[in-house]
């Protein structure tokens, strides 16, 4: 299977925060799961570098916009390195090849009659870089509550309205196209109103930092029109036969992940642009929820309540932080964020469950079996049920990932680990070993197999910790799902290494 996952490309001016980290970690985890399944997976993230806000910020710093972007995009690159993100491409809209693709697309749509010039009067929100009509405004502000100013100018428009009916029909015929279902209904609701054409230019007199419109040198391209095309330019659209082959390979096996705030730009602007360009629509547009403060309020920059992902990572470690982001909430739902919530989740599921199981078992194997894996003899009634649970868990994880439910995938592994901890408590190997070494050995051997399977299944979420579990069990090489679907891969007598505590309990300062 071919899988192409994208995050939004982030505004280069922003300081990476929990929201950016969230989308990026989900994408990374899905990408790594698909690789675990043996799929051909490609993962794009990057930065959105044109527009008024970037131009203004560069001016303020006395830098050229390009120098400003070159400097700032590094913050994202470093943040993703710190969170162990394995993207295949870090896309930047200031790459010259991207500008060429955008210009070719504009030219094509202009020649086709899908772009036209028009004298325009309306309201503009600088912070969102979006035009509104009079009737869009709510109490004199944008629907998102942002300040707007009135402007009147010539601009170029994309005939978005021409594709409205086709888009509605497509969404209705493809229930999986926009997910979750609630968001799909929201978009269909939005499309019940007549769709306005989209203003896709900005006069250079007002904004020069953008991609020049190929048929009118006095204008640059509207940032969203430019930015959305990155998903196609990055993989080779309109760059010659070789690159086109790559494009055709990954497109449209695409899942766009994004926050619900940018649902309409993706489901309406982007999809109608693709329709106009005669390109197939992506497989899925998936909107995730928001991280809220503990009191349910939005984590907004203006309130100074935005959490830096790197601070959190420094507090709890990269893998546990990644685990938290995936495990805490169903993809699509909002969730609360606070250091306490993070630490409780990590202590209860990683320290007390997985970490505790691993240290109990490796200690006992070292102490009573000379650090060698004991054998199974078919002596314990529970062995079979744990075995079956482990193997069905591997299938369940795969199914949940294909359903875009990583939280449930991880939950299935946690259930397996809880059942295994319960099994040890029942058997009490630390007592039984004095009476029956074969039965005890079987109990430990079963637990070691569970740990091997669990570590494979959790490796996309916690790559480093799982690699360390597997290596202590003597398993080397790239983890693969196929190995988690088979019981008994650990050899009797294999050396089991007891390591440092995997997940030390965290106490907040
Ligand atoms: N540049 C545009 C996207 C262009 S894509 C062609 C943009 N950039 S952004 O820097 O604002 O990034 C937004 C991403 O971060 C969105 O997916 C958004 O939902 C996410 N988040 C920002 N704050 C968030 C939370 N508090 N919680 C979860 N995600 C949120 O929009």
Short mmCIF file of C-alpha atoms and ligand atoms in Angstrom, two decimals:
data_model
loop_
_atom_site.label_atom_id
_atom_site.label_comp_id
_atom_site.label_asym_id
_atom_site.label_seq_id
_atom_site.Cartn_x
_atom_site.Cartn_y
_atom_site.Cartn_z
CA UNK A 1 0.00 0.00 0.00
CA UNK A 2 1.16 3.53 -0.74
CA UNK A 3 0.59 6.16 1.91
CA UNK A 4 1.36 9.88 1.77
CA UNK A 5 0.78 11.85 4.96
CA UNK A 6 1.09 15.61 5.36
CA UNK A 7 0.97 18.16 8.15
CA UNK A 8 0.02 21.75 7.39
CA UNK A 9 3.11 23.75 6.59
CA UNK A 10 3.47 26.03 9.59
CA UNK A 11 3.75 29.79 9.51
CA UNK A 12 7.47 30.37 9.71
CA UNK A 13 6.99 33.34 12.07
CA UNK A 14 5.47 31.19 14.80
CA UNK A 15 7.44 29.66 17.62
CA UNK A 16 6.76 25.91 17.53
CA UNK A 17 4.11 25.11 20.15
CA UNK A 18 2.05 22.20 21.33
CA UNK A 19 -0.44 22.53 18.44
CA UNK A 20 2.28 22.24 15.80
CA UNK A 21 3.93 19.41 17.72
CA UNK A 22 0.62 17.57 17.92
CA UNK A 23 -0.11 17.50 14.18
CA UNK A 24 3.50 16.62 13.46
CA UNK A 25 3.74 13.79 16.00
CA UNK A 26 0.48 12.22 14.75
CA UNK A 27 1.77 12.33 11.18
CA UNK A 28 5.09 10.85 12.24
CA UNK A 29 3.39 8.06 14.17
CA UNK A 30 1.08 7.18 11.25
CA UNK A 31 4.05 7.25 8.88
CA UNK A 32 6.07 4.94 11.11
CA UNK A 33 3.10 2.56 11.53
CA UNK A 34 2.71 2.31 7.78
CA UNK A 35 6.40 1.52 7.46
CA UNK A 36 6.02 -1.09 10.21
CA UNK A 37 3.25 -2.66 8.11
CA UNK A 38 5.63 -2.77 5.14
CA UNK A 39 3.85 0.02 3.26
CA UNK A 40 5.53 2.57 1.02
CA UNK A 41 4.99 5.68 3.12
CA UNK A 42 5.99 9.29 2.51
CA UNK A 43 5.73 12.09 5.06
CA UNK A 44 5.76 15.83 4.40
CA UNK A 45 5.97 18.72 6.80
CA UNK A 46 7.45 22.20 6.37
CA UNK A 47 6.97 25.93 6.63
CA UNK A 48 4.68 28.47 4.99
CA UNK A 49 6.91 31.46 4.31
CA UNK A 50 5.15 34.09 2.23
CA UNK A 51 2.60 36.74 3.15
CA UNK A 52 2.10 39.97 4.94
CA UNK A 53 2.97 38.83 8.44
CA UNK A 54 6.34 37.49 7.35
CA UNK A 55 7.09 40.63 5.35
CA UNK A 56 6.21 42.84 8.33
CA UNK A 57 8.24 40.78 10.80
CA UNK A 58 11.29 40.81 8.51
CA UNK A 59 11.02 44.57 8.05
CA UNK A 60 10.84 45.04 11.78
CA UNK A 61 14.07 43.09 12.19
CA UNK A 62 15.75 44.95 9.33
CA UNK A 63 16.24 41.71 7.40
CA UNK A 64 15.23 40.61 3.93
CA UNK A 65 12.20 38.31 4.13
CA UNK A 66 14.27 35.45 2.73
CA UNK A 67 17.00 35.85 5.37
CA UNK A 68 14.30 36.08 8.02
CA UNK A 69 12.70 32.82 6.79
CA UNK A 70 16.03 31.03 6.47
CA UNK A 71 16.70 31.81 10.08
CA UNK A 72 13.25 31.05 11.46
CA UNK A 73 12.46 27.79 9.68
CA UNK A 74 15.36 26.26 11.62
CA UNK A 75 13.30 26.50 14.81
CA UNK A 76 10.84 24.05 13.34
CA UNK A 77 13.55 21.81 11.94
CA UNK A 78 15.24 21.64 15.32
CA UNK A 79 12.00 21.07 17.18
CA UNK A 80 11.19 18.11 14.91
CA UNK A 81 14.66 16.69 15.37
CA UNK A 82 14.15 16.91 19.12
CA UNK A 83 10.85 15.07 18.88
CA UNK A 84 12.41 12.38 16.68
CA UNK A 85 10.26 13.24 13.66
CA UNK A 86 11.23 11.30 10.53
CA UNK A 87 9.79 13.40 7.72
CA UNK A 88 10.91 12.63 4.18
CA UNK A 89 10.73 16.24 3.11
CA UNK A 90 10.78 19.54 4.94
CA UNK A 91 8.96 21.72 2.45
CA UNK A 92 9.50 25.47 2.25
CA UNK A 93 7.34 27.64 0.03
CA UNK A 94 10.38 29.78 -0.79
CA UNK A 95 12.03 26.93 -2.69
CA UNK A 96 12.37 28.21 -6.27
CA UNK A 97 10.94 25.02 -7.78
CA UNK A 98 7.79 25.48 -5.74
CA UNK A 99 7.31 29.02 -7.09
CA UNK A 100 7.57 27.66 -10.65
CA UNK A 101 4.89 25.06 -9.99
CA UNK A 102 2.57 27.67 -8.48
CA UNK A 103 3.09 29.92 -11.49
CA UNK A 104 2.41 27.10 -13.93
CA UNK A 105 -0.80 26.24 -12.12
CA UNK A 106 -1.90 29.88 -12.13
CA UNK A 107 -1.15 30.20 -15.84
CA UNK A 108 -3.05 27.02 -16.62
CA UNK A 109 -6.13 28.17 -14.69
CA UNK A 110 -5.93 31.64 -16.23
CA UNK A 111 -5.83 30.22 -19.74
CA UNK A 112 -8.68 27.91 -18.90
CA UNK A 113 -10.79 30.87 -17.78
CA UNK A 114 -10.86 29.78 -14.14
CA UNK A 115 -9.00 32.90 -13.04
CA UNK A 116 -10.28 36.39 -13.88
CA UNK A 117 -9.58 40.01 -12.85
CA UNK A 118 -12.13 41.98 -10.86
CA UNK A 119 -12.38 45.27 -8.99
CA UNK A 120 -13.09 44.26 -5.46
CA UNK A 121 -14.33 45.82 -2.29
CA UNK A 122 -14.33 43.90 0.94
CA UNK A 123 -12.92 43.27 4.37
CA UNK A 124 -9.51 41.85 4.98
CA UNK A 125 -8.14 40.16 8.09
CA UNK A 126 -4.38 40.60 8.17
CA UNK A 127 -3.83 38.06 10.91
CA UNK A 128 -5.71 35.32 9.04
CA UNK A 129 -4.76 36.59 5.57
CA UNK A 130 -8.34 36.04 4.48
CA UNK A 131 -10.90 38.24 2.69
CA UNK A 132 -14.44 38.52 4.01
CA UNK A 133 -17.59 39.95 2.54
CA UNK A 134 -19.86 42.20 4.54
CA UNK A 135 -22.19 39.34 5.41
CA UNK A 136 -19.35 37.11 6.65
CA UNK A 137 -18.59 39.54 9.47
CA UNK A 138 -19.74 38.87 13.01
CA UNK A 139 -20.02 42.04 15.12
CA UNK A 140 -17.68 43.85 12.76
CA UNK A 141 -15.00 41.17 13.06
CA UNK A 142 -14.05 38.05 11.15
CA UNK A 143 -15.98 34.87 12.06
CA UNK A 144 -12.90 33.89 14.09
CA UNK A 145 -13.11 37.21 15.97
CA UNK A 146 -10.14 38.90 14.27
CA UNK A 147 -9.86 42.58 13.35
CA UNK A 148 -10.74 43.39 9.71
CA UNK A 149 -10.10 46.47 7.57
CA UNK A 150 -12.02 47.64 4.53
CA UNK A 151 -10.15 47.67 1.23
CA UNK A 152 -10.93 48.26 -2.40
CA UNK A 153 -8.62 47.11 -5.20
CA UNK A 154 -8.25 45.15 -8.42
CA UNK A 155 -7.46 41.51 -7.85
CA UNK A 156 -7.52 38.13 -9.53
CA UNK A 157 -10.15 35.62 -8.58
CA UNK A 158 -10.34 31.87 -8.84
CA UNK A 159 -13.75 30.60 -9.97
CA UNK A 160 -14.30 28.46 -6.93
CA UNK A 161 -18.07 28.74 -7.35
CA UNK A 162 -17.86 26.75 -10.59
CA UNK A 163 -16.87 23.65 -8.60
CA UNK A 164 -19.30 23.93 -5.73
CA UNK A 165 -21.82 21.35 -6.98
CA UNK A 166 -19.15 18.87 -8.00
CA UNK A 167 -17.52 19.22 -4.58
CA UNK A 168 -20.77 18.63 -2.72
CA UNK A 169 -21.45 15.54 -4.82
CA UNK A 170 -17.94 14.24 -4.18
CA UNK A 171 -18.20 14.68 -0.43
CA UNK A 172 -21.58 12.99 -0.39
CA UNK A 173 -20.33 10.04 -2.41
CA UNK A 174 -17.12 9.60 -0.38
CA UNK A 175 -18.01 9.49 3.32
CA UNK A 176 -14.38 8.86 4.30
CA UNK A 177 -13.09 11.90 2.42
CA UNK A 178 -13.60 14.39 5.24
CA UNK A 179 -13.22 13.00 8.74
CA UNK A 180 -14.35 12.90 11.49
CA UNK A 181 -18.02 12.74 10.47
CA UNK A 182 -18.87 15.91 12.41
CA UNK A 183 -16.40 17.87 10.32
CA UNK A 184 -17.82 16.41 7.15
CA UNK A 185 -21.28 17.71 8.14
CA UNK A 186 -19.77 21.06 9.00
CA UNK A 187 -18.25 21.39 5.54
CA UNK A 188 -21.47 20.28 3.85
CA UNK A 189 -23.28 22.90 5.95
CA UNK A 190 -20.83 25.55 4.80
CA UNK A 191 -21.41 24.49 1.20
CA UNK A 192 -25.17 25.04 1.49
CA UNK A 193 -24.47 28.76 1.02
CA UNK A 194 -23.44 29.92 -2.45
CA UNK A 195 -19.65 29.76 -2.66
CA UNK A 196 -17.83 33.04 -3.40
CA UNK A 197 -14.94 33.06 -5.83
CA UNK A 198 -11.56 33.14 -4.15
CA UNK A 199 -9.29 36.17 -4.35
CA UNK A 200 -5.90 34.69 -5.20
CA UNK A 201 -3.75 37.78 -5.71
CA UNK A 202 -2.34 40.66 -3.70
CA UNK A 203 -1.16 43.91 -5.30
CA UNK A 204 2.58 44.29 -4.94
CA UNK A 205 2.03 47.85 -3.77
CA UNK A 206 0.65 46.35 -0.57
CA UNK A 207 2.55 43.09 -0.38
CA UNK A 208 5.65 42.18 -2.31
CA UNK A 209 6.70 39.03 -0.44
CA UNK A 210 5.05 36.34 -2.48
CA UNK A 211 5.13 34.45 -5.74
CA UNK A 212 4.61 36.76 -8.70
CA UNK A 213 1.46 36.20 -10.72
CA UNK A 214 2.81 35.05 -14.11
CA UNK A 215 0.31 37.03 -16.19
CA UNK A 216 0.43 40.29 -14.20
CA UNK A 217 3.72 41.46 -12.74
CA UNK A 218 1.99 43.91 -10.39
CA UNK A 219 0.62 41.12 -8.24
CA UNK A 220 1.79 38.30 -6.04
CA UNK A 221 -0.08 35.11 -5.19
CA UNK A 222 -2.33 34.86 -2.15
CA UNK A 223 -0.48 32.80 0.50
CA UNK A 224 -3.08 30.07 0.81
CA UNK A 225 -3.15 29.42 -2.94
CA UNK A 226 0.64 29.23 -2.84
CA UNK A 227 0.88 27.17 0.37
CA UNK A 228 -1.73 24.52 -0.48
CA UNK A 229 0.07 23.66 -3.68
CA UNK A 230 3.12 22.60 -1.64
CA UNK A 231 1.49 19.21 -1.08
CA UNK A 232 1.83 18.52 -4.81
CA UNK A 233 4.96 20.47 -5.71
CA UNK A 234 6.93 18.69 -2.96
CA UNK A 235 6.39 15.29 -4.55
CA UNK A 236 7.03 16.32 -8.15
CA UNK A 237 4.02 17.89 -9.87
CA UNK A 238 4.95 19.70 -13.10
CA UNK A 239 8.71 19.19 -12.80
CA UNK A 240 9.48 16.91 -15.72
CA UNK A 241 8.84 13.22 -16.38
CA UNK A 242 11.00 11.75 -13.58
CA UNK A 243 9.47 13.88 -10.85
CA UNK A 244 6.01 13.45 -12.37
CA UNK A 245 6.43 9.70 -11.96
CA UNK A 246 7.08 10.23 -8.28
CA UNK A 247 4.04 12.48 -8.08
CA UNK A 248 1.83 9.89 -9.74
CA UNK A 249 3.17 7.27 -7.36
CA UNK A 250 2.14 9.08 -4.15
CA UNK A 251 -0.78 11.19 -5.32
CA UNK A 252 -3.67 10.79 -4.45
CA UNK A 253 -2.88 8.23 -1.72
CA UNK A 254 -2.81 11.22 0.53
CA UNK A 255 -4.00 11.90 4.05
CA UNK A 256 -3.91 15.58 4.99
CA UNK A 257 -3.82 16.04 8.75
CA UNK A 258 -4.75 19.44 10.11
CA UNK A 259 -6.34 21.31 12.95
CA UNK A 260 -10.03 22.12 12.69
CA UNK A 261 -9.24 25.84 12.31
CA UNK A 262 -7.99 25.25 8.79
CA UNK A 263 -10.68 22.83 7.68
CA UNK A 264 -12.34 25.08 5.09
CA UNK A 265 -9.11 26.14 3.41
CA UNK A 266 -8.31 22.47 2.89
CA UNK A 267 -11.73 21.02 2.15
CA UNK A 268 -13.00 23.85 -0.04
CA UNK A 269 -10.15 25.99 -1.41
CA UNK A 270 -7.74 23.13 -1.96
CA UNK A 271 -10.21 20.63 -3.31
CA UNK A 272 -11.69 23.06 -5.83
CA UNK A 273 -8.18 24.07 -6.90
CA UNK A 274 -7.40 20.40 -7.54
CA UNK A 275 -10.64 19.95 -9.47
CA UNK A 276 -9.83 22.95 -11.65
CA UNK A 277 -6.35 21.58 -12.30
CA UNK A 278 -7.86 18.23 -13.29
CA UNK A 279 -6.10 16.43 -10.43
CA UNK A 280 -7.69 13.73 -8.28
CA UNK A 281 -8.68 14.65 -4.73
CA UNK A 282 -6.67 13.33 -1.76
CA UNK A 283 -7.87 10.16 -0.07
CA UNK A 284 -8.68 11.92 3.17
CA UNK A 285 -8.69 15.23 4.97
CA UNK A 286 -8.64 14.59 8.69
CA UNK A 287 -9.17 17.39 11.19
CA UNK A 288 -7.88 16.80 14.69
CA UNK A 289 -9.07 18.63 17.80
CA UNK A 290 -7.48 21.29 19.95
CA UNK A 291 -5.42 21.14 23.06
CA UNK A 292 -7.13 23.27 25.64
CA UNK A 293 -6.07 24.61 28.99
CA UNK A 294 -7.25 22.69 32.00
CA UNK A 295 -10.11 25.14 32.44
CA UNK A 296 -11.28 24.35 28.89
CA UNK A 297 -9.99 27.62 27.40
CA UNK A 298 -8.07 27.85 24.17
CA UNK A 299 -4.30 27.81 24.48
CA UNK A 300 -3.72 31.05 22.73
CA UNK A 301 -0.60 33.03 22.24
CA UNK A 302 -2.27 36.24 23.30
CA UNK A 303 -3.01 34.73 26.71
CA UNK A 304 0.56 33.52 27.03
CA UNK A 305 -0.73 30.03 27.78
CA UNK A 306 0.89 28.22 24.91
CA UNK A 307 2.99 25.26 25.95
CA UNK A 308 6.34 24.79 24.31
CA UNK A 309 6.67 21.20 23.16
CA UNK A 310 10.33 21.31 23.95
CA UNK A 311 9.80 22.31 27.57
CA UNK A 312 7.44 19.39 27.95
CA UNK A 313 9.83 17.06 26.22
CA UNK A 314 12.63 18.17 28.52
CA UNK A 315 10.45 17.42 31.50
CA UNK A 316 9.20 13.95 30.56
CA UNK A 317 11.44 12.77 27.69
CA UNK A 318 10.75 12.54 23.96
CA UNK A 319 9.11 9.12 23.80
CA UNK A 320 6.79 9.59 26.78
CA UNK A 321 5.72 12.99 25.38
CA UNK A 322 4.97 11.46 21.98
CA UNK A 323 3.07 8.69 23.74
CA UNK A 324 1.00 11.21 25.69
CA UNK A 325 -0.01 13.16 22.57
CA UNK A 326 -1.23 10.03 20.83
CA UNK A 327 -2.77 8.28 23.80
CA UNK A 328 -4.57 11.06 25.64
CA UNK A 329 -7.39 11.70 23.19
CA UNK A 330 -9.33 10.28 20.29
CA UNK A 331 -8.06 11.84 17.07
CA UNK A 332 -10.58 14.54 16.22
CA UNK A 333 -11.60 15.38 19.80
CA UNK A 334 -10.40 18.28 21.91
CA UNK A 335 -8.41 17.50 25.02
CA UNK A 336 -7.06 19.26 28.06
CA UNK A 337 -3.41 19.82 28.54
CA UNK A 338 -1.49 20.48 31.71
CA UNK A 339 1.75 19.14 33.14
CA UNK A 340 -0.28 17.14 35.69
CA UNK A 341 -2.35 15.43 33.02
CA UNK A 342 0.80 14.53 31.10
CA UNK A 343 2.61 13.18 34.14
CA UNK A 344 -0.37 11.15 35.40
CA UNK A 345 -0.78 9.44 32.05
CA UNK A 346 2.92 8.63 31.79
CA UNK A 347 3.23 7.39 35.36
CA UNK A 348 0.19 5.15 35.21
CA UNK A 349 0.69 3.58 31.79
CA UNK A 350 4.40 3.76 31.13
CA UNK A 351 6.04 3.67 34.56
CA UNK A 352 3.51 1.44 36.37
CA UNK A 353 2.39 -0.77 33.51
CA UNK A 354 4.93 -1.27 30.71
CA UNK A 355 8.04 -0.20 32.64
CA UNK A 356 7.09 -2.17 35.72
CA UNK A 357 6.36 -5.34 33.73
CA UNK A 358 9.68 -5.10 31.95
CA UNK A 359 11.70 -4.57 35.10
CA UNK A 360 9.89 -7.28 37.10
CA UNK A 361 10.45 -9.86 34.40
CA UNK A 362 14.04 -9.02 33.54
CA UNK A 363 14.92 -9.01 37.26
CA UNK A 364 13.42 -12.42 37.81
CA UNK A 365 15.06 -13.87 34.70
CA UNK A 366 18.40 -12.57 35.86
CA UNK A 367 17.97 -13.78 39.41
CA UNK A 368 16.58 -17.27 38.83
CA UNK A 369 17.43 -18.20 35.25
CA UNK A 370 20.93 -16.84 34.86
CA UNK A 371 19.64 -14.10 32.48
CA UNK A 372 18.52 -16.73 29.95
CA UNK A 373 15.04 -17.00 28.55
CA UNK A 374 13.29 -19.99 30.13
CA UNK A 375 11.00 -22.33 28.12
CA UNK A 376 7.27 -22.82 27.86
CA UNK A 377 6.04 -26.31 28.67
CA UNK A 378 2.28 -25.95 28.28
CA UNK A 379 1.87 -26.09 32.07
CA UNK A 380 -0.12 -22.95 32.83
CA UNK A 381 -3.79 -22.63 31.88
CA UNK A 382 -3.39 -18.86 31.24
CA UNK A 383 -0.60 -19.23 28.66
CA UNK A 384 -2.94 -19.85 25.77
CA UNK A 385 -5.22 -16.91 26.47
CA UNK A 386 -2.33 -14.46 26.84
CA UNK A 387 -0.87 -15.81 23.61
CA UNK A 388 -4.15 -15.32 21.79
CA UNK A 389 -4.61 -11.86 23.22
CA UNK A 390 -1.11 -10.86 22.08
CA UNK A 391 -1.73 -12.04 18.53
CA UNK A 392 -5.16 -10.42 18.24
CA UNK A 393 -3.62 -7.21 19.59
CA UNK A 394 -1.23 -7.11 16.64
CA UNK A 395 -4.20 -7.33 14.26
CA UNK A 396 -6.16 -4.79 16.23
CA UNK A 397 -3.33 -2.27 16.15
CA UNK A 398 -3.16 -2.52 12.38
CA UNK A 399 -6.91 -2.15 12.03
CA UNK A 400 -7.09 0.88 14.30
CA UNK A 401 -4.30 2.64 12.45
CA UNK A 402 -6.06 2.05 9.15
CA UNK A 403 -9.16 3.55 10.81
CA UNK A 404 -7.13 6.61 11.84
CA UNK A 405 -7.53 5.73 15.50
CA UNK A 406 -3.97 5.69 16.91
CA UNK A 407 -5.28 6.23 20.43
CA UNK A 408 -7.21 2.96 20.23
CA UNK A 409 -4.21 1.19 18.69
CA UNK A 410 -2.05 2.17 21.64
CA UNK A 411 -4.91 1.38 24.03
CA UNK A 412 -5.02 -2.18 22.71
CA UNK A 413 -1.35 -2.67 23.59
CA UNK A 414 -1.90 -1.20 27.04
CA UNK A 415 -4.77 -3.65 27.58
CA UNK A 416 -2.46 -6.51 26.65
CA UNK A 417 0.16 -5.27 29.12
CA UNK A 418 -2.43 -4.89 31.88
CA UNK A 419 -3.67 -8.43 31.29
CA UNK A 420 -0.07 -9.65 31.46
CA UNK A 421 0.60 -7.79 34.70
CA UNK A 422 -2.54 -9.39 36.11
CA UNK A 423 -1.30 -12.79 34.97
CA UNK A 424 1.98 -12.31 36.88
CA UNK A 425 0.12 -11.19 39.97
CA UNK A 426 -1.94 -14.39 39.80
CA UNK A 427 1.05 -16.66 39.28
CA UNK A 428 3.35 -14.74 41.67
CA UNK A 429 6.53 -16.11 40.09
CA UNK A 430 8.68 -14.70 42.92
CA UNK A 431 6.94 -17.24 45.25
CA UNK A 432 6.24 -20.03 42.78
CA UNK A 433 9.91 -20.25 41.79
CA UNK A 434 10.62 -21.91 45.12
CA UNK A 435 8.15 -24.72 44.35
CA UNK A 436 8.02 -25.14 40.59
CA UNK A 437 10.76 -23.79 38.39
CA UNK A 438 9.20 -25.04 35.14
CA UNK A 439 5.88 -23.32 35.69
CA UNK A 440 7.64 -20.15 36.80
CA UNK A 441 9.87 -20.30 33.73
CA UNK A 442 6.81 -20.58 31.53
CA UNK A 443 5.22 -17.55 33.15
CA UNK A 444 8.37 -15.47 32.55
CA UNK A 445 8.76 -16.74 29.03
CA UNK A 446 5.16 -15.75 28.20
CA UNK A 447 5.78 -12.28 29.61
CA UNK A 448 8.97 -11.89 27.58
CA UNK A 449 7.08 -12.72 24.40
CA UNK A 450 4.37 -10.22 25.29
CA UNK A 451 7.04 -7.58 25.85
CA UNK A 452 8.60 -8.35 22.48
CA UNK A 453 5.27 -8.04 20.70
CA UNK A 454 4.27 -4.92 22.64
CA UNK A 455 7.59 -3.24 21.88
CA UNK A 456 7.15 -3.88 18.15
CA UNK A 457 3.61 -2.54 18.27
CA UNK A 458 4.55 0.58 20.20
CA UNK A 459 7.74 1.31 18.27
CA UNK A 460 6.14 3.92 15.95
CA UNK A 461 5.05 5.89 19.01
CA UNK A 462 8.16 5.41 21.16
CA UNK A 463 10.94 4.46 18.76
CA UNK A 464 13.83 4.78 21.18
CA UNK A 465 12.34 3.12 24.24
CA UNK A 466 11.01 0.23 22.16
CA UNK A 467 14.36 -0.22 20.41
CA UNK A 468 15.94 -0.47 23.81
CA UNK A 469 13.39 -3.05 25.03
CA UNK A 470 13.90 -5.12 21.90
CA UNK A 471 17.65 -4.94 22.11
CA UNK A 472 17.59 -6.06 25.76
CA UNK A 473 15.50 -9.01 24.61
CA UNK A 474 18.13 -9.74 21.98
CA UNK A 475 15.94 -8.67 19.04
CA UNK A 476 17.75 -6.59 16.43
CA UNK A 477 16.91 -5.06 13.05
CA UNK A 478 14.01 -2.90 11.94
CA UNK A 479 10.77 -3.89 13.68
CA UNK A 480 8.05 -5.30 11.42
CA UNK A 481 4.42 -5.99 12.03
CA UNK A 482 4.78 -9.53 10.66
CA UNK A 483 7.04 -10.36 13.64
CA UNK A 484 4.36 -9.21 16.07
CA UNK A 485 1.84 -11.58 14.51
CA UNK A 486 3.91 -14.64 15.40
CA UNK A 487 4.31 -16.12 18.87
CA UNK A 488 7.57 -17.60 20.10
CA UNK A 489 10.23 -15.69 18.22
CA UNK A 490 12.47 -15.42 21.30
CA UNK A 491 14.72 -18.48 21.52
CA UNK A 492 14.93 -20.55 24.68
CA UNK A 493 18.19 -19.77 26.40
CA UNK A 494 18.58 -16.41 24.67
CA UNK A 495 20.32 -13.79 26.78
CA UNK A 496 17.99 -11.26 28.40
CA UNK A 497 19.59 -8.04 29.60
CA UNK A 498 18.34 -6.14 32.55
CA UNK A 499 18.77 -2.45 31.84
CA UNK A 500 18.15 0.82 33.54
CA UNK A 501 14.64 1.73 34.57
CA UNK A 502 12.82 2.44 31.30
CA UNK A 503 10.28 4.94 32.56
CA UNK A 504 11.24 6.45 35.90
CA UNK A 505 8.22 7.83 37.76
CA UNK A 506 8.01 11.55 37.22
CA UNK A 507 7.28 14.01 39.96
CA UNK A 508 6.48 17.57 39.04
CA UNK A 509 8.79 20.25 40.36
N1 LIG B 1 0.27 27.99 7.35
C1 LIG B 1 -1.02 27.50 7.62
C2 LIG B 1 -1.22 26.13 7.01
C3 LIG B 1 -0.98 26.04 5.54
S1 LIG B 1 -1.13 24.42 4.99
C4 LIG B 1 -1.08 24.50 3.35
C5 LIG B 1 -1.24 27.40 9.13
N2 LIG B 1 -0.15 27.34 9.87
S2 LIG B 1 -0.10 27.35 11.47
O1 LIG B 1 1.28 27.58 11.84
O2 LIG B 1 -1.07 28.22 12.02
O3 LIG B 1 -0.34 25.87 11.90
C6 LIG B 1 -1.52 25.47 12.26
C7 LIG B 1 -1.54 24.03 12.74
O4 LIG B 1 -1.31 23.91 14.16
C8 LIG B 1 -2.94 23.61 12.51
O5 LIG B 1 -3.03 22.26 12.19
C9 LIG B 1 -3.56 23.97 13.84
O6 LIG B 1 -4.78 23.40 14.04
C10 LIG B 1 -2.51 23.47 14.80
N3 LIG B 1 -2.75 24.07 16.08
C11 LIG B 1 -2.45 25.31 16.51
N4 LIG B 1 -2.82 25.42 17.82
C12 LIG B 1 -3.42 24.27 18.24
C13 LIG B 1 -3.81 23.73 19.50
N5 LIG B 1 -3.87 24.44 20.61
N6 LIG B 1 -4.16 22.41 19.54
C14 LIG B 1 -4.04 21.59 18.44
N7 LIG B 1 -3.64 22.07 17.27
C15 LIG B 1 -3.63 23.47 17.03
O7 LIG B 1 -2.37 27.36 9.56
#
